[in-house]
CSV table of C-alpha atoms in Angstrom, one decimal:
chain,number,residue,atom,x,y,z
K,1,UNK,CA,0.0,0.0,0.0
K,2,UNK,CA,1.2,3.4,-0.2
K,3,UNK,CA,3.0,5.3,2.4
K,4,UNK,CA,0.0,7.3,4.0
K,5,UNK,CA,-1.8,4.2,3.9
K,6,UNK,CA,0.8,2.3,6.3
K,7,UNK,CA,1.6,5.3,8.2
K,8,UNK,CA,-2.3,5.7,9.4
K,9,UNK,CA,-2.3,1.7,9.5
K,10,UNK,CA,0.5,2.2,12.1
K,11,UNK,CA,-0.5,4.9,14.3
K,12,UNK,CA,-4.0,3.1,14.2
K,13,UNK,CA,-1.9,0.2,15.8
K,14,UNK,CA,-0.2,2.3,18.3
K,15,UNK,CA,-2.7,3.7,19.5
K,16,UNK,CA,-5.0,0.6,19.9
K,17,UNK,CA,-2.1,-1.5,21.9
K,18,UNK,CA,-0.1,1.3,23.8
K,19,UNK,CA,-3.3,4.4,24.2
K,20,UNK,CA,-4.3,3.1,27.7
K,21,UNK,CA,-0.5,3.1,28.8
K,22,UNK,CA,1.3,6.0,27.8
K,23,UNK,CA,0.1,9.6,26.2
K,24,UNK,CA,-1.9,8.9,22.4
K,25,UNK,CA,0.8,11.0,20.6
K,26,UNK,CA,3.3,9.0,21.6
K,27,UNK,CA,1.6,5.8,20.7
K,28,UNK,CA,0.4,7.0,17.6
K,29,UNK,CA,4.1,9.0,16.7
K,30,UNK,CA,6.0,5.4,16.9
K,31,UNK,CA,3.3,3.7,14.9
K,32,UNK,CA,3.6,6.0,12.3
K,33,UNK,CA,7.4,6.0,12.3
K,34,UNK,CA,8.0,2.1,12.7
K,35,UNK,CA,4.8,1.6,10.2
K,36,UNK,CA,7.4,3.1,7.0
K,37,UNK,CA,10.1,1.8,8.8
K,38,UNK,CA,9.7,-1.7,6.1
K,39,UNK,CA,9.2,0.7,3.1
K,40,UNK,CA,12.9,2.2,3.7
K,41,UNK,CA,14.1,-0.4,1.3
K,42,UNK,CA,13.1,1.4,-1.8
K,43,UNK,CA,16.3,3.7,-0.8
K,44,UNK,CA,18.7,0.5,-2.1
K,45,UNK,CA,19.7,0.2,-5.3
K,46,UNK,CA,20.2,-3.1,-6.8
K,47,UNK,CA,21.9,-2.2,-10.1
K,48,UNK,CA,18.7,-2.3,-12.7
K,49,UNK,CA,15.3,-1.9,-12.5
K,50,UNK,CA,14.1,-5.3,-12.7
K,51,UNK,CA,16.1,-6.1,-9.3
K,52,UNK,CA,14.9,-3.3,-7.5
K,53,UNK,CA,11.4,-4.1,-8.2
K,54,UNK,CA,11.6,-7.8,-7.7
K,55,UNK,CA,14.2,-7.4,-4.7
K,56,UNK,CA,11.2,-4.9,-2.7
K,57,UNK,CA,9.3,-6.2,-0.2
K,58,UNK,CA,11.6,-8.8,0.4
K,59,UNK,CA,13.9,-9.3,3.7
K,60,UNK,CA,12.5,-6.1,5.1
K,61,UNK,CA,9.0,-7.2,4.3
K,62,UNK,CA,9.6,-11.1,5.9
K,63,UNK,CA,7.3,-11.7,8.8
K,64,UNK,CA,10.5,-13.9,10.6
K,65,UNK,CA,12.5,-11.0,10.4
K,66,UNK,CA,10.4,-8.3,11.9
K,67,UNK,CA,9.9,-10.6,14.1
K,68,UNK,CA,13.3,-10.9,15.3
K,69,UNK,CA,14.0,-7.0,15.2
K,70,UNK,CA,11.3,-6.1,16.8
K,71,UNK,CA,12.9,-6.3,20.7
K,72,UNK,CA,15.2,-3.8,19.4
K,73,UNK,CA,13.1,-1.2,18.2
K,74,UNK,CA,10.7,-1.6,21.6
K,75,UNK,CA,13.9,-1.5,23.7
K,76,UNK,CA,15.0,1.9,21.7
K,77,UNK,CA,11.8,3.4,22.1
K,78,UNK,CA,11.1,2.4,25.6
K,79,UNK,CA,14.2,4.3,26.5
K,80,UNK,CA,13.9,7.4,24.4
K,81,UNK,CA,10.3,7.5,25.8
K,82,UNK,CA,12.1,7.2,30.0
K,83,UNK,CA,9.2,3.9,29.5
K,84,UNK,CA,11.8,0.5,30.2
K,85,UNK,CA,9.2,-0.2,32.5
K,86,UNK,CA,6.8,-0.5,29.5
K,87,UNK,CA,9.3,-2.5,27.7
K,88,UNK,CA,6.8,-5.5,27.0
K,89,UNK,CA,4.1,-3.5,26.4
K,90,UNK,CA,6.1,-1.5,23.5
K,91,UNK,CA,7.1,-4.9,22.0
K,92,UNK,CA,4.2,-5.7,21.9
K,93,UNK,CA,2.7,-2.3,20.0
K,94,UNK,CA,6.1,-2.4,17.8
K,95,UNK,CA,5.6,-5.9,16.3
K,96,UNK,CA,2.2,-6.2,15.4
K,97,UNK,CA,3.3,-2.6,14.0
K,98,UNK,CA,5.7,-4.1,11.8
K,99,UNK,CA,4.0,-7.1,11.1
K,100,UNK,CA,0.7,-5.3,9.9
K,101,UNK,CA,2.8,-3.9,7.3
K,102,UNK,CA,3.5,-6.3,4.8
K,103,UNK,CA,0.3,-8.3,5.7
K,104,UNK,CA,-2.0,-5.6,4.2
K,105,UNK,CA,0.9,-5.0,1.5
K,106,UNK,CA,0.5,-9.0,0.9
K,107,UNK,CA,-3.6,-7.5,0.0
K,108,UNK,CA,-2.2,-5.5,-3.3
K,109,UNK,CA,-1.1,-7.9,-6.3
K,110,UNK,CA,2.3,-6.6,-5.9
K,111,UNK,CA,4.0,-9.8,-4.6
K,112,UNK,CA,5.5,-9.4,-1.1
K,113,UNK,CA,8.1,-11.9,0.4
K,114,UNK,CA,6.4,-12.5,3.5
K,115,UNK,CA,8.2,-16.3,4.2
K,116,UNK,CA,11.7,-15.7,3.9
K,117,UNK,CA,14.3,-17.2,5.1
K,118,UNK,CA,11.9,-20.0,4.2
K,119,UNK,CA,10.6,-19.3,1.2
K,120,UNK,CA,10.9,-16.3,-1.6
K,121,UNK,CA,7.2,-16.8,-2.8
K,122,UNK,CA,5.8,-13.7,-4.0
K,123,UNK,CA,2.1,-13.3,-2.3
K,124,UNK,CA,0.1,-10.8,-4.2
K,125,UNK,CA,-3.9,-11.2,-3.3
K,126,UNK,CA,-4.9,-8.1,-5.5
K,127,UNK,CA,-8.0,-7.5,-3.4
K,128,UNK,CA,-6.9,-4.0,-3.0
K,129,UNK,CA,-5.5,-1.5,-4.9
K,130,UNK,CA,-2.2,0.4,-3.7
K,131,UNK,CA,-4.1,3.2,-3.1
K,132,UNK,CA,-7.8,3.3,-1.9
K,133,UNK,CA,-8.9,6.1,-0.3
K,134,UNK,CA,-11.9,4.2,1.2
K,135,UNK,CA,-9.1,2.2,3.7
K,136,UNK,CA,-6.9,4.8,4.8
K,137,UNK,CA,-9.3,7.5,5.3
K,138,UNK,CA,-11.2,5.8,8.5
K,139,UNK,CA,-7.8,5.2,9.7
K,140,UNK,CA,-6.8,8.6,9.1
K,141,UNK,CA,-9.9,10.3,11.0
K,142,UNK,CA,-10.1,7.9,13.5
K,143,UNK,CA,-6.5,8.5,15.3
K,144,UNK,CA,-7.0,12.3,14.2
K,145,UNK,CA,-9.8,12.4,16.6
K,146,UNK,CA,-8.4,10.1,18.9
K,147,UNK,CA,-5.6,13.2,19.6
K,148,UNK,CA,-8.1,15.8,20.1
K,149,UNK,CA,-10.9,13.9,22.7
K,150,UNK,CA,-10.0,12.5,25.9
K,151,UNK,CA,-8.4,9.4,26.1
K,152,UNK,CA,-11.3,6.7,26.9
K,153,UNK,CA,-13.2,8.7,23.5
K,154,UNK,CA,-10.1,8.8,21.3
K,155,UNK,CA,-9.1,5.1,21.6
K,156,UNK,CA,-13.2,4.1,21.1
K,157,UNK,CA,-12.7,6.2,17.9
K,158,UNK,CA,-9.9,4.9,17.1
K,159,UNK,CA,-10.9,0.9,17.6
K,160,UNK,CA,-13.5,2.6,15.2
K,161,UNK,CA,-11.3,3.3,12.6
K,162,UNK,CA,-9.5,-0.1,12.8
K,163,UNK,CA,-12.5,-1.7,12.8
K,164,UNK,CA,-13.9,0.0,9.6
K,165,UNK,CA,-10.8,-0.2,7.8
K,166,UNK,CA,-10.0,-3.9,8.2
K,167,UNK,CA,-13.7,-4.9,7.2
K,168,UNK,CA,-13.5,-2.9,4.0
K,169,UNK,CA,-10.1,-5.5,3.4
K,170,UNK,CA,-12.9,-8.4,4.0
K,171,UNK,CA,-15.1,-6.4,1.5
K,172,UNK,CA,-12.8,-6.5,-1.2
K,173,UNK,CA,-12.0,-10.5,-0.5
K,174,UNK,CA,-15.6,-11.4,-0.4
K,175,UNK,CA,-16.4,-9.2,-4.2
K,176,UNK,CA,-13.1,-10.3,-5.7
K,177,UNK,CA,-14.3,-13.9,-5.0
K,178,UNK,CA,-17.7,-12.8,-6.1
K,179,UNK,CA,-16.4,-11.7,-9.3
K,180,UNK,CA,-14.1,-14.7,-9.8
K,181,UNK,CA,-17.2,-16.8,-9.7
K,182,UNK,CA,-18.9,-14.2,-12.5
K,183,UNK,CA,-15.6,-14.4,-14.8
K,184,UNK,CA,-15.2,-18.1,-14.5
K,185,UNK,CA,-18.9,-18.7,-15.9
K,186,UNK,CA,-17.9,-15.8,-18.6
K,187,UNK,CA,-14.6,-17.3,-19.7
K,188,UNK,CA,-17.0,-21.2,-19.9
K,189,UNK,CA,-19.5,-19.1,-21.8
K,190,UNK,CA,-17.2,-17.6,-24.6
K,191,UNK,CA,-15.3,-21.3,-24.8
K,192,UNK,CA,-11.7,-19.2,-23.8
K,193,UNK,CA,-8.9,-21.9,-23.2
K,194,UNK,CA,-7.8,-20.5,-20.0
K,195,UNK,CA,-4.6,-21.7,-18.2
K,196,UNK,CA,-5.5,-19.5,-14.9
K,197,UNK,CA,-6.6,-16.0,-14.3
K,198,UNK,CA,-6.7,-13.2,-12.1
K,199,UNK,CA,-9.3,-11.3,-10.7
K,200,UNK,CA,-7.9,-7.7,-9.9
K,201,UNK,CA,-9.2,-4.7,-8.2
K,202,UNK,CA,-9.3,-1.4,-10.3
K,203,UNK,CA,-7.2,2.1,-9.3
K,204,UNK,CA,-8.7,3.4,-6.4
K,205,UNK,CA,-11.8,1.6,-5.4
K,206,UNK,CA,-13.4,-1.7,-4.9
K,207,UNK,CA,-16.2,-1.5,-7.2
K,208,UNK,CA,-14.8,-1.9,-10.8
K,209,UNK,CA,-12.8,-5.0,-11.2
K,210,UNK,CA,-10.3,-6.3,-13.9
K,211,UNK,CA,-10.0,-9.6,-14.9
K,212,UNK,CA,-6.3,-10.8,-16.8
K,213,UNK,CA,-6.6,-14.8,-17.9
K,214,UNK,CA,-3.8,-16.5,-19.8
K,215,UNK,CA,-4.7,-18.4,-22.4
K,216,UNK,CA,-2.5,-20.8,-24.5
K,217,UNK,CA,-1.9,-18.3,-27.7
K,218,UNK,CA,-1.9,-15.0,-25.1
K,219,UNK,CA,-4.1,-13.4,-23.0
K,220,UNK,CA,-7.8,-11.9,-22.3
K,221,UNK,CA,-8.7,-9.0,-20.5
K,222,UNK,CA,-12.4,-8.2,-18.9
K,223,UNK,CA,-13.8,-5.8,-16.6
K,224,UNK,CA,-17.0,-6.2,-14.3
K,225,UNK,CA,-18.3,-3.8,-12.5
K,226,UNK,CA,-20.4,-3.6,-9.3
K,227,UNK,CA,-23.0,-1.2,-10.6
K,228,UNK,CA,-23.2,-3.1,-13.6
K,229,UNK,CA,-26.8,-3.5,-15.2
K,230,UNK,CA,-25.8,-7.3,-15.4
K,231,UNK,CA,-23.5,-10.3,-15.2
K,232,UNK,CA,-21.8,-10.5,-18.5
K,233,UNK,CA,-18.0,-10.2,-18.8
K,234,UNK,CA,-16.7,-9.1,-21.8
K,235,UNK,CA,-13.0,-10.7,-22.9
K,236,UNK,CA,-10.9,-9.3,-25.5
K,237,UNK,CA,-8.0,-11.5,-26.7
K,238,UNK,CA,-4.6,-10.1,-26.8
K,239,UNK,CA,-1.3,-11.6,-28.3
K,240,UNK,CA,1.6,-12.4,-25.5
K,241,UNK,CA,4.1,-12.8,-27.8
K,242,UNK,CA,5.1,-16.4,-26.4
K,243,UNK,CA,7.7,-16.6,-29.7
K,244,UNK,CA,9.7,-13.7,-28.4
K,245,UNK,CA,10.0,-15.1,-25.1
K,246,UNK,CA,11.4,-18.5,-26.0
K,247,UNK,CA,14.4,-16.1,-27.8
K,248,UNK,CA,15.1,-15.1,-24.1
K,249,UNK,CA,15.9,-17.8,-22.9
K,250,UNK,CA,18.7,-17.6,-20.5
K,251,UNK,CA,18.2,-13.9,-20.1
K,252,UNK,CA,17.7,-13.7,-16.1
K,253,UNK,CA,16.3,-10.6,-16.3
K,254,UNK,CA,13.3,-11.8,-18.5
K,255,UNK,CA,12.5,-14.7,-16.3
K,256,UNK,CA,12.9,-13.3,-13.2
K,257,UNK,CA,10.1,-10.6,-14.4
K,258,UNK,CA,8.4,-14.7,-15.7
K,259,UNK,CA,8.6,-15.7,-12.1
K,260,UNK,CA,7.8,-12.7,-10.4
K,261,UNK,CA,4.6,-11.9,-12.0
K,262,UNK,CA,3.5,-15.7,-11.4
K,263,UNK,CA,3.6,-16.3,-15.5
K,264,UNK,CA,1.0,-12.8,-15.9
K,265,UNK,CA,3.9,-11.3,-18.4
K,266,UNK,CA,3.6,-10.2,-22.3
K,267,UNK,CA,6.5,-10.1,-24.1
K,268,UNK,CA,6.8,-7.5,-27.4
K,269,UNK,CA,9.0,-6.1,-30.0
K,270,UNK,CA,9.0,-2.2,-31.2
K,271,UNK,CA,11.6,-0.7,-33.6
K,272,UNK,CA,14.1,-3.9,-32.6
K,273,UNK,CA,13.6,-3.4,-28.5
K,274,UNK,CA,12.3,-6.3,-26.5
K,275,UNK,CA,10.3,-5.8,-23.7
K,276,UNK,CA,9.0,-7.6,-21.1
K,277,UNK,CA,5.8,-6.8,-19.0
K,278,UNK,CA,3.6,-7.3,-16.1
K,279,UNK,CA,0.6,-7.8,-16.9
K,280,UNK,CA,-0.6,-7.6,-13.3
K,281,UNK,CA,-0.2,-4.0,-12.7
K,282,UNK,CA,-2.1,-2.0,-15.3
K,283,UNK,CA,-4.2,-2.5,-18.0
K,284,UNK,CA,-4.4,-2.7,-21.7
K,285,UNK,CA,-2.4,-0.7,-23.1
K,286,UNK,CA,-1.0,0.9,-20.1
K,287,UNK,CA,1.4,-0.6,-17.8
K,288,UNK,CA,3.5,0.1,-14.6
K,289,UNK,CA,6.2,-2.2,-14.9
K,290,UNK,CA,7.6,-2.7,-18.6
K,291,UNK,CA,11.3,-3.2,-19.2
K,292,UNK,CA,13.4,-3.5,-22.3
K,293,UNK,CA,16.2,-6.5,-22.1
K,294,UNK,CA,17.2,-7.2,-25.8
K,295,UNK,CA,17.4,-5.5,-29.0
K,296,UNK,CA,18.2,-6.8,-32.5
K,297,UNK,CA,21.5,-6.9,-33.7
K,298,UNK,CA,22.5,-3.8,-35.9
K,299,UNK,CA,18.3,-3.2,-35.5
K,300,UNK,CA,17.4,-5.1,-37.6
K,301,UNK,CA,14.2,-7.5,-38.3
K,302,UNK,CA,14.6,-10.9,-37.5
K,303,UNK,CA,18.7,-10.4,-36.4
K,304,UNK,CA,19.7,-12.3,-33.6
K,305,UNK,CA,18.8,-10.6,-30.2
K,306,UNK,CA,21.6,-9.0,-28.0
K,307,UNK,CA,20.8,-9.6,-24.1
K,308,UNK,CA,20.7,-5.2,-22.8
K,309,UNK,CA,21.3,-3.8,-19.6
K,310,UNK,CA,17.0,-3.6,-18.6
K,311,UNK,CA,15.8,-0.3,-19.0
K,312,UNK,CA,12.0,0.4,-17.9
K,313,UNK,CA,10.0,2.0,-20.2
K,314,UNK,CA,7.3,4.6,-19.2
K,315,UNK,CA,3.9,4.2,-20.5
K,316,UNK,CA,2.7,7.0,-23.0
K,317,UNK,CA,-0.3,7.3,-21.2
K,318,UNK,CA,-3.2,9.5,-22.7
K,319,UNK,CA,-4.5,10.7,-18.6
K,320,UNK,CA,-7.2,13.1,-20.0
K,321,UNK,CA,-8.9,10.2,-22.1
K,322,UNK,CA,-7.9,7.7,-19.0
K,323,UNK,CA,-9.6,9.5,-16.2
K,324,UNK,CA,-12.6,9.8,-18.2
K,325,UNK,CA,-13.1,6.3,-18.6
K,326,UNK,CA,-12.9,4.9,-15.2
K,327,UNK,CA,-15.1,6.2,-13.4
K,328,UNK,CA,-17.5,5.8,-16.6
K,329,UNK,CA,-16.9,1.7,-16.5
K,330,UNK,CA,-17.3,2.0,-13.1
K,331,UNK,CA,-20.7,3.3,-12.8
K,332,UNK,CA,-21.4,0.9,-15.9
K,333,UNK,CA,-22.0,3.5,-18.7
K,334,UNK,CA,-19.6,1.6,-20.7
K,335,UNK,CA,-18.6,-1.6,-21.6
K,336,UNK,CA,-15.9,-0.8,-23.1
K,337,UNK,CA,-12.3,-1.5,-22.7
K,338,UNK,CA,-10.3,1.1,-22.1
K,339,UNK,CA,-7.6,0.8,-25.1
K,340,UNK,CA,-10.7,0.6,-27.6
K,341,UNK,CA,-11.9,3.9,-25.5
K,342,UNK,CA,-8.9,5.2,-26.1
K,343,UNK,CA,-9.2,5.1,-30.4
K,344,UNK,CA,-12.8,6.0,-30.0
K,345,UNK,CA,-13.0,9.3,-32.0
């Protein structure tokens, strides 16, 4: 989630654990802090692009870790508080803190290392968007007036906030199953050969959701949403360019991006540049993550590919034409996709 989102999520924490035991703007001060504590990892550079986005969230996200830091931080801030004699409590308070973090970033489709040592699965639940206003804000107003009333008030608001916040999180589980249900019988209906899918929820709310399915020859796209006047799921087919991506092999760069985005990747070609892209963050034809790793020798068509130091490519993104058409397919004036919206005259 974004930054405000974990540092309301944190002082929300503080607050609940540490309020009846010490002043609220103390609580609430160290959640905030050791809530972006796990996000500090964006400041290391890995050497390319593709590393620093598959090497986030990863040891600094790990529930094992956290875990074993945590005494640390409680015992530095018991003693810059003059609290050691709260030294349990503050342990307490700083590790579910810390752990709260990369559990609700585990919520966005992402993919957040949460097992390590163990394991360097990706989890990625894409039941939330990285940015919903609709989760932080209860968070946000319920510690705000947990500072300004008297203590016994501010924590009820606060436990409010929490409350509010973590069942809009069960919200988007229980529709994002819903929807999966409603794109399975769509993708059945329209005979598409799917290999698995993903069921995804839209920038900034929980109402319009996107559907990505991988099918042998590429990919299909759909979009449902909540206010829609009925069940049907649309699916436009899209090539993944499978061919290009069998001339990558060995290029770690390429499968890592294969392995990171749980197979959800398109591979293309433009003016002798390979790219390789999630498909998970986005949608057609816009993408967060795309990253040239090869190019065609002397740039020509069809020359043997030269492995490239990966370089991410920005999306040309139209925003006038792309902010008009969400909040149309949310409300279900539309049904169409948003790249045909785009070359609609």
């Amino acid at each position: 989630m974004d930054s405000l989102s974990q540092i309301a999520l944190g002082a929300a924490v503080g607050v609940a654990v540490m309020g009846c035991k010490t002043a609220l703007w103390k609580a609430a001060l160290m959640g905030a802090v050791v809530g972006t504590l796990p996000d500090l990892d964006v400041l290391i550079s890995h050497g390319d692009p593709i590393r620093d986005m598959t090497l986030h969230r990863t040891e600094s996200h790990a529930l094992f870790y956290l875990t074993l830091v945590s005494p640390l931080f409680a015992w530095f801030i018991a003693t810059i508080a003059r609290e050691k004699h709260l030294f349990k409590h503050w342990w307490l308070a700083v590790w579910l803190v810390l752990i709260t973090h990369p559990l609700l970033d585990t919520m966005t489709i992402y993919g957040t290392q949460l097992a390590l040592p163990f394991s360097d699965y990706p989890f990625g639940i894409g039941s939330v968007f990285i940015i919903d206003p609709l989760y932080t804000l209860p968070l946000l107003i319920g510690t705000v007036i947990a500072l300004a009333r008297k203590k016994f008030t501010g924590l009820r608001w606060n436990n409010i906030g929490l409350a509010l916040s973590s069942g809009y999180l069960v919200w988007g589980l229980a529709m994002q199953f819903y929807v999966g249900t409603l794109a399975d019988k769509a993708i059945a209906a329209q005979g598409l050969a799917v290999e698995k899918r993903l069921v995804i929820a839209s920038p900034f709310n929980s109402l319009l959701w996107r559907i990505v399915a991988i099918t042998p020859e590429g990919y299909a796209e759909g979009f449902y949403s909540l206010l829609d006047n009925n069940t049907q799921i649309n699916f436009v087919e899209y090539p993944r360019g499978t061919d290009l991506y069998r001339l990558l092999d060995g290029n770690w760069e390429a499968e890592r991006i294969a392995w990171f985005s749980h197979g959800y990747f398109k591979v293309s070609e433009h003016k002798g540049v390979i790219s390789i892209t999630d498909l998970r963050m986005g949608l057609e034809p816009y993408y967060t993550f795309t990253f040239a790793v090869a190019e065609r020798s002397n740039q020509q068509p069809n020359a043997p590919l030269d492995f490239i130091t990966p370089q991410q490519v920005a999306p040309n993104i139209n925003s006038e034409q792309s902010l008009q058409w969400l909040p149309q397919r949310l409300l279900g004036n539309t049904n169409q996709p948003l790249i045909e919206f785009l070359n609609t005259p």
